[in-house]
PDB file as gemmi writes it, atoms N, CA and C in Angstrom:
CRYST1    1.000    1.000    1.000  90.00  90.00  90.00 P 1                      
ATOM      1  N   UNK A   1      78.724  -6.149-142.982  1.00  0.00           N  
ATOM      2  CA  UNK A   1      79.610  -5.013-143.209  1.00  0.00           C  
ATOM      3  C   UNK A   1      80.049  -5.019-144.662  1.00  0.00           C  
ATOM      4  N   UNK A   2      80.082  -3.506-145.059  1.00  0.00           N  
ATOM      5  CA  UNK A   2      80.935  -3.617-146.591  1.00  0.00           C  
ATOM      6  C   UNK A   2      81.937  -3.601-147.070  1.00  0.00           C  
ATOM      7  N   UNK A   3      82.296  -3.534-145.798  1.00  0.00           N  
ATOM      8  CA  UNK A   3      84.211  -3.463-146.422  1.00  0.00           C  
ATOM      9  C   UNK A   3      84.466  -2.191-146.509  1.00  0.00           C  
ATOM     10  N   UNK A   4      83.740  -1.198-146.509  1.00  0.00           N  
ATOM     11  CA  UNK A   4      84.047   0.239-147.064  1.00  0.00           C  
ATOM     12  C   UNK A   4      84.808   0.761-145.661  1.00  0.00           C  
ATOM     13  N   UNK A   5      85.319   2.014-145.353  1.00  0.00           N  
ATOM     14  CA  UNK A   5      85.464   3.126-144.406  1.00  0.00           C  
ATOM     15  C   UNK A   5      84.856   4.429-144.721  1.00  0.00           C  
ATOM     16  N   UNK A   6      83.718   4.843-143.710  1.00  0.00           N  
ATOM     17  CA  UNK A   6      83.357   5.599-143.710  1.00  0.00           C  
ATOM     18  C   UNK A   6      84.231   6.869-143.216  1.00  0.00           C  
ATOM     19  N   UNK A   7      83.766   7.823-144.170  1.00  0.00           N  
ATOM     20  CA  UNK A   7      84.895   9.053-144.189  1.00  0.00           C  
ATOM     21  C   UNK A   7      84.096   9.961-144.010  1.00  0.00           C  
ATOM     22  N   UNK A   8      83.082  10.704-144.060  1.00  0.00           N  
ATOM     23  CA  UNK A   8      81.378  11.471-144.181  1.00  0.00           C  
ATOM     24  C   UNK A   8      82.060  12.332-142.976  1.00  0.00           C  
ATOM     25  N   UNK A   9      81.550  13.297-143.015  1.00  0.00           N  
ATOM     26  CA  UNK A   9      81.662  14.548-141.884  1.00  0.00           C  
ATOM     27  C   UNK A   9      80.267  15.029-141.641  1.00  0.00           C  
ATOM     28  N   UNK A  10      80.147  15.993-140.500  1.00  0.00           N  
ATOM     29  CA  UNK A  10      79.158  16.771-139.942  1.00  0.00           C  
ATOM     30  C   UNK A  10      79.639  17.840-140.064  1.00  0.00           C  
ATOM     31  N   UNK A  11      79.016  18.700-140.446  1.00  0.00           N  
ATOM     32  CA  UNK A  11      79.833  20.458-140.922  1.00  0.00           C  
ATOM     33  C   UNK A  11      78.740  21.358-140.669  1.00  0.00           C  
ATOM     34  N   UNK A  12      78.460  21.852-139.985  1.00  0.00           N  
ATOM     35  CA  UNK A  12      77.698  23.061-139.901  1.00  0.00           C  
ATOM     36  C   UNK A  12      78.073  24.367-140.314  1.00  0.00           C  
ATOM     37  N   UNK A  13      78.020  25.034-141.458  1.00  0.00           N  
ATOM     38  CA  UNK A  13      78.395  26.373-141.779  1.00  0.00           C  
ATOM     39  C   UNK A  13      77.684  27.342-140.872  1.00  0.00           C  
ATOM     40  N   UNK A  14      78.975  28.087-140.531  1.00  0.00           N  
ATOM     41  CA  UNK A  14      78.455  29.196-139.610  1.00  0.00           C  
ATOM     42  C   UNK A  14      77.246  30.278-139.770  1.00  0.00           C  
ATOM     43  N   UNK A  15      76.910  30.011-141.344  1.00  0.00           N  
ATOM     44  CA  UNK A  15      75.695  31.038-141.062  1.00  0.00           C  
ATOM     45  C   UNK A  15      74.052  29.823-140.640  1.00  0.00           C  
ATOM     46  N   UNK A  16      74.661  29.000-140.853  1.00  0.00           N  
ATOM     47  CA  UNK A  16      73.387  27.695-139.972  1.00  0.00           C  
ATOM     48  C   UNK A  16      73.460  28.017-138.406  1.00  0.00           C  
ATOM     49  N   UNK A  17      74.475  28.093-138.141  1.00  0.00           N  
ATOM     50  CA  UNK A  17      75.032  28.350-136.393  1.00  0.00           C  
ATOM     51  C   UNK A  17      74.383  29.089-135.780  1.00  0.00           C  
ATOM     52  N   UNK A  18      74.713  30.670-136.645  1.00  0.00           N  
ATOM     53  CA  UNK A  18      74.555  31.797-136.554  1.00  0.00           C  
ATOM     54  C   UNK A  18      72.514  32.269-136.536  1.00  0.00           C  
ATOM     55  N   UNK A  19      71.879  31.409-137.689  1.00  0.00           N  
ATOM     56  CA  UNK A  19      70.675  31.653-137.886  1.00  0.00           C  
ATOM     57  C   UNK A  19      69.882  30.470-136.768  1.00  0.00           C  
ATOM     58  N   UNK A  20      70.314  29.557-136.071  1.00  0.00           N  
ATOM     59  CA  UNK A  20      69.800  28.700-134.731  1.00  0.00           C  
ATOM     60  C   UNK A  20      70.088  29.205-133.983  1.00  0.00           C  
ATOM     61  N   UNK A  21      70.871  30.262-133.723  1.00  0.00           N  
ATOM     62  CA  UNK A  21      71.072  30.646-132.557  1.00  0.00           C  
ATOM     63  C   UNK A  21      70.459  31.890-132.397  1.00  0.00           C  
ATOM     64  N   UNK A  22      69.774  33.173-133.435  1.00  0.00           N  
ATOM     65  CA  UNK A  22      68.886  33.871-133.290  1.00  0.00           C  
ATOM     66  C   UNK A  22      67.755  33.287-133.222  1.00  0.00           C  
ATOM     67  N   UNK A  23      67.316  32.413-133.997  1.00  0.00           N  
ATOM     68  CA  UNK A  23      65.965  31.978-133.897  1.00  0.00           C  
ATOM     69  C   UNK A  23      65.415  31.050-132.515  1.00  0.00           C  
ATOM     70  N   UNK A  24      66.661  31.246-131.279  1.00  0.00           N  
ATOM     71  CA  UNK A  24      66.172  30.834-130.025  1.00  0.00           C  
ATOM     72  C   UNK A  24      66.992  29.455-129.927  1.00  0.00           C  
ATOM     73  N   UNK A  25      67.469  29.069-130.575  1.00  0.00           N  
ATOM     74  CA  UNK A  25      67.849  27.304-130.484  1.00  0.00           C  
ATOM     75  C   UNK A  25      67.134  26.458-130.808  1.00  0.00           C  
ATOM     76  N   UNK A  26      67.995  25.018-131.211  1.00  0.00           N  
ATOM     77  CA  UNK A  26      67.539  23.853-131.086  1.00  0.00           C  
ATOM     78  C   UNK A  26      66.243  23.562-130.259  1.00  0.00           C  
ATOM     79  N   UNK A  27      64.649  22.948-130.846  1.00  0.00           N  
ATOM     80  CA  UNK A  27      63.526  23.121-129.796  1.00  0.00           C  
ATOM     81  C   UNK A  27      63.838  21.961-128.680  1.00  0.00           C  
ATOM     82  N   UNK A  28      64.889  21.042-129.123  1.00  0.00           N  
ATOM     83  CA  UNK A  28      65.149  20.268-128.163  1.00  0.00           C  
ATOM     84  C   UNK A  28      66.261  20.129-127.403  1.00  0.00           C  
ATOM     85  N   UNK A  29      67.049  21.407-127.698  1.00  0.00           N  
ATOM     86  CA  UNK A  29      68.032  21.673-126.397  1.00  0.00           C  
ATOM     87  C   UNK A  29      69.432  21.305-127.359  1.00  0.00           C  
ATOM     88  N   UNK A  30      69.503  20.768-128.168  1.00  0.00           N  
ATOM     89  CA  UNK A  30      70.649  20.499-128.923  1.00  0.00           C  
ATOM     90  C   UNK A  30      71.493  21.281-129.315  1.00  0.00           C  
ATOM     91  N   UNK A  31      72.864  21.071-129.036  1.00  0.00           N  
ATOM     92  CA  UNK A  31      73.807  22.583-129.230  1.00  0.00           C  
ATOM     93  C   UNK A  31      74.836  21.926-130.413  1.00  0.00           C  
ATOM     94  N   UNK A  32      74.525  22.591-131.376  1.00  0.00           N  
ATOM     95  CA  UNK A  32      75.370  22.500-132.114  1.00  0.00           C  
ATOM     96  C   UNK A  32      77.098  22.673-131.847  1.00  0.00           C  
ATOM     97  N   UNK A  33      78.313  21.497-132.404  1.00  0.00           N  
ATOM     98  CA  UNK A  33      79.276  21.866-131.583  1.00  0.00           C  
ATOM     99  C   UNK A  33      79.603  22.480-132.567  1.00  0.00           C  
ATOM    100  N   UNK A  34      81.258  23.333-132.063  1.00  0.00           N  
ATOM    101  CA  UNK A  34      82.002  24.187-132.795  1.00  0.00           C  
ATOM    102  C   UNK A  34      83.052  23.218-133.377  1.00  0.00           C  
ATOM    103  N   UNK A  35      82.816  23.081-134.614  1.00  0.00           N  
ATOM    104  CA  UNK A  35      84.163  22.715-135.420  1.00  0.00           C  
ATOM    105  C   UNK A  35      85.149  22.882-136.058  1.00  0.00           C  
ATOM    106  N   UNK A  36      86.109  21.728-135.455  1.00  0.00           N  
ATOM    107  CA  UNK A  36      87.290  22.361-135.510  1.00  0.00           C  
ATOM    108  C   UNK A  36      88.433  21.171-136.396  1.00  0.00           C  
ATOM    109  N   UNK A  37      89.152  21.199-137.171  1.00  0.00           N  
ATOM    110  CA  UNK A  37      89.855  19.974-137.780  1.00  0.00           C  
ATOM    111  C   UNK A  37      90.532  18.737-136.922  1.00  0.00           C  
ATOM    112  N   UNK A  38      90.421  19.691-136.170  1.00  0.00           N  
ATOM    113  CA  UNK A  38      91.305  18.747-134.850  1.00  0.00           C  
ATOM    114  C   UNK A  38      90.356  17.612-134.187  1.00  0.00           C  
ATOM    115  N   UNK A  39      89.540  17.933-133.751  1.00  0.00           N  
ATOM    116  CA  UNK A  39      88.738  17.592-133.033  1.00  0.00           C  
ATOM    117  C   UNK A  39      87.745  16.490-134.079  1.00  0.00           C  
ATOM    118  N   UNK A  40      87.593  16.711-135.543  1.00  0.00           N  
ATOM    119  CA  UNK A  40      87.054  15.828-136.849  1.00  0.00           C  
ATOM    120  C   UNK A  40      87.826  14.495-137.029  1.00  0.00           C  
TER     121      UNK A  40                                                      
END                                                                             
């Protein structure tokens, strides 16, 4: 271990959301979640 704390986020901007979800979805079923600060 490094001693560090990892702080790194997952952020999906809504027009990524928006353009997987016309183009049919994730090919493997994966749903992007909705984020929220709370929940980070």
């Amino acid at each position: 271990m490094s001693g560090k704390i990892d702080v790194h986020h997952h952020y999906y901007p809504p027009t990524f959301t928006a353009a997987l979800k016309r183009a049919g979805g994730d090919p493997s079923g994966w749903i992007v979640p909705t984020w929220t600060l709370e929940a980070d």
